[in-house]
Amino acid sequence: MALIVQKYGGSSVGSLDRIRNVATRITRLRDEGNQVVAVVSAMGGVTDKLIGMANELNETPPERELDVLLSSGEQQSIALLATALQGMGVDAVSATGRQAGIVTSGSHTRGRIENIDPSMLQGYLAEGKVIIVAGFQGVTQTGLIHTLGRGGSDLTAIAVAASLKADLCQILTDVDGVYTCDPRVVKNARKLPEISYDEMLEMASSGSKVMQSRSVEFAKKYGVVFEVCSSLNNNPGTLVTEEHPAMEAVVIRGVSIERSQARVTITDIPDRPGNSAKILGALADAEINVDMIVSNIASDGMARHSFTMHTNDLGRAQAALKPVLGELSPDAQIETEAGLAKLSTVGIGMRSHSGVAAKMFKALGEADINIGMISTSEIKISVTVDETAIEDAARVVHEVFELDKKPA
């Protein structure tokens, strides 16, 4: 008997017919002799509808109340799915984040899982029940409802799998695995049979919408092997697991894109210790996540700091940085540029193969695609390009590295 934790996204439970389909899948898995815990998102569109209702009543709805409101979407889903399973003769029970023992910390609407007390879940499993857990939510030490932000249901599933020491965690969604690039952009993108935690983490942080990066980080930290697969068919998915030596034979695993990027540059800053900390500290205090960071010093000793972020954060970033400018220099200025996108190539094979960047930049240059900022890690190369050119850029890089072909 295996213990399997499954996560079903909003599109997988987006209608009563799809809820019945999920119930049928869970029943089949249970009938094969497995113990099953399913983590479920709100029905597709419900969360946006709830946010819209709150915004109609208050242009800036309080985040504490948003947590209470948004958590109801998942509670609706778990009750409906448990009801469907019981209608099929399956002994199923629903559990909210609180009942599942998920304890959180951090700001409202952006909670972090601190720990899980799995005793209630273990008790239900011992009774032979199928458990349906509400994703995206937990409870603070003081008893307040807390939502986990984007990708929260994935994180819930990984955390529940870790706490229960599950044999397998499956992230079921409307795609059937991790591809070498978004198939909607690159038509001949190929599904990957496996990918390492680090590669999946880099792709997630570079724009891949399959998983949020913090869910992958959690899985790596606790050694949770998980599979990304489709809830609409039974095709094999992509296994996300520890790196093994054979993986390095593949130089580039995939290409990811992230749209709606903006660049902020602060110019004419004296090259003094602590200035970078003041800039990034102001952005951190405003809870703005920066991505690519490039700094350089001119011959006159003045520095320039550039960084990218989501376009939606551009206005808040400018507001947060303006008070800092006077502390840096009377001549410091802020320059901004929107309409950018980020293109990233990822692969642990970069560690042992040279010339990847040169090959990538040459292909983009021959396609007359100009690159802006460049950022690298041990297994990733990222560049900014004009957003209008991002799809062409992805196709060019995918082709030059022959990612449509299976490795020899």
XYZ file of C-alpha atoms in Angstrom:
408
model
C 0.000 0.000 0.000
C 1.383 3.381 -1.048
C 0.503 6.761 0.419
C -0.051 9.210 -2.433
C -0.661 12.944 -2.065
C -2.290 14.575 -5.074
C -2.912 18.237 -5.822
C -5.710 19.338 -8.136
C -5.688 22.901 -9.458
C -8.602 25.208 -10.109
C -9.072 24.124 -13.714
C -9.186 20.466 -12.616
C -12.171 21.193 -10.330
C -13.594 24.034 -12.424
C -17.058 22.484 -12.856
C -19.198 19.771 -11.312
C -18.313 17.443 -14.197
C -14.619 17.988 -13.549
C -15.132 17.406 -9.827
C -16.791 14.082 -10.715
C -13.799 13.276 -12.937
C -11.389 13.975 -10.061
C -13.517 11.859 -7.726
C -13.379 8.995 -10.242
C -9.575 9.261 -10.459
C -9.228 9.236 -6.680
C -11.615 6.275 -6.380
C -9.580 4.302 -8.924
C -6.369 5.055 -7.023
C -7.973 4.037 -3.728
C -9.361 0.839 -5.250
C -5.819 -0.100 -6.316
C -4.962 -0.301 -2.620
C -3.447 3.125 -2.062
C -4.030 5.650 0.677
C -4.947 9.000 -0.878
C -4.753 12.583 0.332
C -5.937 15.157 -2.223
C -5.097 18.853 -1.890
C -7.555 20.999 -3.822
C -7.604 24.588 -5.104
C -10.669 26.789 -5.448
C -12.796 26.160 -8.532
C -11.423 28.025 -11.542
C -12.436 31.688 -11.492
C -13.777 31.669 -7.918
C -10.791 33.420 -6.341
C -10.847 36.208 -8.947
C -14.591 36.603 -8.421
C -14.146 36.935 -4.664
C -11.383 39.513 -5.109
C -13.625 41.442 -7.508
C -16.447 41.497 -4.977
C -14.124 42.786 -2.272
C -12.770 45.507 -4.575
C -16.301 46.668 -5.356
C -16.882 47.269 -1.656
C -13.459 48.725 -0.879
C -10.730 49.802 -3.318
C -8.123 48.639 -0.802
C -9.715 45.684 0.997
C -7.976 44.800 4.287
C -5.682 41.836 3.804
C -6.856 40.145 6.991
C -10.395 40.050 5.607
C -9.150 38.960 2.188
C -7.611 35.926 3.844
C -10.939 35.036 5.440
C -12.758 35.594 2.156
C -10.368 33.837 -0.220
C -9.946 30.769 1.974
C -13.647 30.058 1.469
C -12.999 29.185 -2.189
C -10.919 26.124 -1.287
C -13.365 25.127 1.432
C -16.131 25.055 -1.165
C -14.034 22.759 -3.378
C -13.088 20.269 -0.666
C -16.679 19.938 0.535
C -17.945 19.336 -3.004
C -15.233 16.790 -3.816
C -15.750 14.922 -0.530
C -19.482 14.920 -1.249
C -18.888 13.503 -4.738
C -16.649 10.758 -3.349
C -19.173 9.796 -0.703
C -21.785 9.596 -3.466
C -19.524 7.016 -5.132
C -19.343 4.979 -1.938
C -15.891 6.218 -0.864
C -15.346 7.051 2.816
C -13.977 10.590 2.317
C -13.622 13.555 4.630
C -12.654 17.176 3.998
C -10.145 19.160 6.077
C -9.449 22.884 6.132
C -5.933 24.203 6.536
C -6.498 24.553 10.278
C -7.833 21.002 10.585
C -4.876 19.701 8.581
C -2.546 21.248 11.186
C -0.911 23.777 8.848
C 0.666 26.540 10.944
C 1.770 29.698 9.147
C 3.585 32.984 9.698
C 4.241 36.176 7.745
C 2.009 38.825 6.233
C -1.647 38.276 5.407
C -2.213 37.011 1.828
C 1.499 36.032 1.672
C 1.794 33.440 4.424
C 4.638 30.980 4.904
C 4.228 27.445 6.227
C 6.147 27.088 9.482
C 5.172 23.539 10.402
C 2.431 20.929 10.083
C 0.944 18.804 12.842
C -0.248 15.789 10.833
C -1.924 13.980 13.749
C -5.506 14.581 12.536
C -4.625 13.513 8.998
C -2.837 10.420 10.289
C -5.899 9.539 12.349
C -8.178 9.764 9.322
C -5.773 7.639 7.256
C -5.676 5.007 10.006
C -9.475 4.851 9.754
C -9.171 4.135 6.025
C -10.540 7.484 4.881
C -9.636 9.447 1.761
C -8.774 12.990 2.882
C -9.497 16.137 0.877
C -7.379 19.048 2.156
C -7.932 22.717 1.369
C -4.888 24.140 -0.381
C -3.619 27.722 -0.177
C -4.374 28.196 3.514
C -3.290 27.663 7.080
C -3.688 29.280 10.462
C -1.335 31.509 12.466
C -0.138 30.762 15.985
C -2.828 33.156 17.222
C -5.578 31.383 15.297
C -6.028 33.749 12.341
C -6.844 32.354 8.898
C -3.867 32.860 6.612
C -3.558 32.346 2.839
C -0.284 31.412 1.178
C -0.280 33.553 -1.960
C 0.440 32.438 -5.515
C 1.132 28.714 -5.838
C -0.176 28.138 -2.338
C -1.964 24.883 -3.142
C 1.192 23.384 -4.669
C 3.054 24.357 -1.508
C 0.334 22.798 0.651
C 0.584 19.515 -1.253
C 4.376 19.359 -0.992
C 4.266 20.220 2.720
C 1.543 17.649 3.453
C 3.513 15.005 1.538
C 6.609 15.829 3.584
C 4.771 15.724 6.918
C 3.092 12.392 6.116
C 6.242 10.928 4.521
C 4.215 10.113 1.414
C 5.561 7.691 -1.175
C 4.692 10.080 -4.011
C 3.305 13.562 -4.510
C 1.515 14.337 -7.771
C 0.812 17.882 -8.945
C -2.124 17.418 -11.313
C -3.089 20.314 -13.524
C -4.274 21.076 -17.055
C -0.804 20.397 -18.513
C 0.702 16.927 -18.619
C 4.233 17.717 -17.532
C 7.154 20.112 -17.777
C 8.111 21.019 -21.344
C 11.330 22.313 -22.878
C 9.385 25.547 -23.445
C 5.786 26.697 -23.297
C 4.087 24.669 -26.095
C 1.869 27.652 -26.858
C 5.004 29.578 -27.834
C 7.190 26.805 -29.275
C 4.993 24.316 -31.106
C 7.579 21.527 -31.144
C 8.446 21.788 -27.450
C 9.084 18.373 -25.921
C 7.825 16.993 -22.617
C 10.632 16.141 -20.222
C 10.516 12.732 -18.479
C 12.473 14.099 -15.517
C 14.087 17.261 -14.244
C 16.213 18.068 -11.206
C 15.025 20.229 -8.326
C 17.567 22.913 -9.220
C 16.529 23.023 -12.876
C 12.841 23.120 -11.973
C 13.576 25.853 -9.437
C 15.397 27.980 -12.002
C 12.652 27.487 -14.592
C 9.953 28.341 -12.053
C 11.760 31.500 -10.977
C 12.275 32.428 -14.645
C 8.641 32.430 -15.666
C 7.550 28.813 -16.074
C 3.938 28.693 -14.870
C 3.920 24.978 -14.077
C 5.115 25.423 -10.469
C 5.904 28.314 -8.150
C 9.540 28.390 -7.071
C 8.900 28.244 -3.323
C 7.043 24.923 -3.731
C 10.082 23.470 -5.480
C 12.376 24.886 -2.770
C 10.269 23.175 -0.107
C 10.341 19.894 -2.013
C 14.125 20.040 -2.363
C 14.619 20.907 1.310
C 12.548 17.955 2.506
C 13.388 15.524 -0.309
C 9.841 15.241 -1.643
C 9.866 13.567 -5.064
C 6.910 14.831 -7.060
C 5.402 14.323 -10.485
C 3.794 17.028 -12.622
C 1.043 15.444 -14.703
C -2.411 16.057 -16.159
C -5.713 15.602 -14.358
C -7.413 15.124 -17.730
C -5.530 12.007 -18.910
C -3.348 9.195 -17.591
C -0.189 10.019 -19.549
C 3.130 9.837 -17.693
C 4.182 13.243 -16.392
C 7.523 14.784 -15.459
C 9.301 13.553 -12.339
C 11.035 16.245 -10.292
C 13.758 14.670 -8.205
C 17.318 14.807 -6.911
C 20.031 15.373 -9.474
C 21.912 12.308 -10.696
C 25.108 12.105 -12.834
C 23.350 11.204 -16.104
C 21.473 14.498 -16.030
C 24.619 16.507 -16.787
C 24.807 14.941 -20.253
C 21.963 17.285 -21.256
C 23.447 20.780 -21.540
C 20.183 22.732 -21.759
C 17.040 21.304 -20.191
C 14.629 24.038 -21.177
C 13.837 27.625 -22.091
C 11.466 29.788 -20.065
C 10.017 33.227 -20.625
C 8.604 35.826 -18.281
C 6.594 38.720 -19.660
C 5.618 42.070 -18.116
C 9.063 42.956 -16.810
C 10.370 46.429 -16.038
C 13.833 47.805 -15.418
C 14.738 50.415 -12.802
C 18.147 52.086 -12.902
C 19.570 54.466 -10.313
C 22.393 56.579 -11.744
C 25.082 58.909 -10.402
C 25.573 57.159 -7.077
C 28.904 57.506 -5.265
C 30.740 54.191 -4.973
C 30.454 53.934 -1.185
C 29.831 50.945 1.106
C 26.197 50.598 2.148
C 24.525 52.317 -0.803
C 23.365 49.084 -2.372
C 21.903 48.006 0.955
C 19.927 51.259 1.222
C 18.442 50.768 -2.248
C 17.512 47.125 -1.869
C 16.419 47.672 1.733
C 13.872 50.270 0.625
C 12.471 47.838 -1.939
C 12.373 45.014 0.610
C 10.477 47.209 3.072
C 7.905 47.823 0.319
C 7.713 44.023 -0.236
C 8.880 44.347 -3.846
C 10.713 41.349 -5.270
C 13.595 42.228 -7.556
C 15.006 39.748 -10.028
C 18.052 40.541 -12.169
C 20.577 42.927 -10.599
C 23.452 44.561 -12.486
C 25.828 47.125 -10.985
C 28.848 48.856 -12.511
C 31.307 51.589 -11.622
C 32.366 54.238 -14.161
C 35.868 55.667 -14.409
C 34.761 58.754 -12.455
C 33.886 56.584 -9.439
C 30.123 56.915 -9.848
C 27.949 53.787 -9.821
C 24.808 52.627 -11.629
C 22.474 50.033 -10.171
C 19.896 48.332 -12.406
C 17.347 45.719 -11.450
C 14.233 44.165 -12.912
C 10.825 43.485 -11.404
C 7.264 42.832 -12.493
C 5.720 45.799 -14.284
C 2.941 45.948 -11.678
C 5.534 46.839 -9.024
C 7.108 49.699 -10.984
C 5.045 52.504 -9.450
C 5.530 51.257 -5.898
C 9.253 50.861 -6.531
C 9.597 54.466 -7.662
C 7.687 55.669 -4.603
C 9.851 53.565 -2.288
C 13.116 54.747 -3.862
C 12.470 58.489 -4.069
C 13.117 59.122 -0.342
C 16.397 57.206 -0.615
C 17.837 59.263 -3.479
C 18.731 62.210 -1.261
C 20.649 59.907 1.072
C 22.663 58.519 -1.822
C 23.635 61.678 -3.697
C 22.111 65.039 -4.665
C 22.667 64.014 -8.305
C 21.096 60.521 -8.075
C 18.355 59.876 -10.626
C 15.837 57.095 -11.310
C 15.410 55.783 -14.848
C 12.679 53.264 -15.725
C 11.840 51.119 -18.713
C 8.741 48.959 -19.114
C 7.742 46.659 -21.979
C 10.480 44.101 -21.321
C 10.497 40.331 -20.992
C 13.011 37.844 -19.641
C 14.357 34.859 -21.569
C 16.202 32.128 -19.657
C 18.004 28.942 -20.635
C 18.380 26.347 -17.882
C 20.414 23.181 -17.570
C 22.732 21.577 -15.022
C 24.912 20.503 -17.963
C 26.197 24.098 -18.128
C 28.462 23.238 -15.206
C 30.543 20.951 -17.406
C 30.061 22.463 -20.877
C 31.486 25.755 -22.127
C 30.258 28.108 -24.827
C 26.544 28.057 -23.944
C 26.244 31.834 -23.585
C 28.176 32.474 -26.797
C 25.934 30.098 -28.732
C 22.779 31.666 -27.289
C 23.862 35.273 -27.919
C 25.054 34.466 -31.448
C 21.686 32.941 -32.349
C 19.784 35.929 -30.961
C 22.081 38.355 -32.775
C 21.622 36.570 -36.099
C 17.863 36.824 -35.559
C 18.268 40.593 -35.029
C 17.016 40.338 -31.436
C 18.749 42.811 -29.144
C 19.477 41.844 -25.543
C 19.627 44.175 -22.570
C 20.572 43.026 -19.089
C 22.368 39.705 -18.607
C 22.304 37.580 -15.487
C 23.834 34.152 -14.925
C 23.977 31.423 -12.343
C 25.761 28.098 -12.383
C 22.926 26.523 -14.375
C 21.042 29.461 -15.910
C 21.565 32.332 -18.346
C 18.909 35.073 -18.413
C 18.607 38.128 -20.654
C 16.048 40.853 -21.098
C 14.601 41.543 -24.533
C 11.804 43.720 -25.813
C 8.516 42.056 -24.904
C 7.384 42.141 -28.518
C 10.350 39.904 -29.428
C 10.144 37.386 -26.590
C 8.336 34.621 -28.487
C 10.711 34.837 -31.455
C 13.631 34.819 -29.018
C 12.330 31.670 -27.308
C 11.900 29.875 -30.631
C 15.397 30.867 -31.777
C 17.083 29.605 -28.620
C 14.969 26.447 -28.504
C 15.997 25.674 -32.078
C 19.704 26.421 -31.726
C 19.999 24.020 -28.788
C 17.840 21.411 -30.609
C 15.557 20.982 -27.621
C 12.864 19.376 -29.746
C 15.086 16.294 -30.114
C 15.476 13.610 -27.471
C 19.015 13.425 -26.024
C 21.133 10.654 -27.484
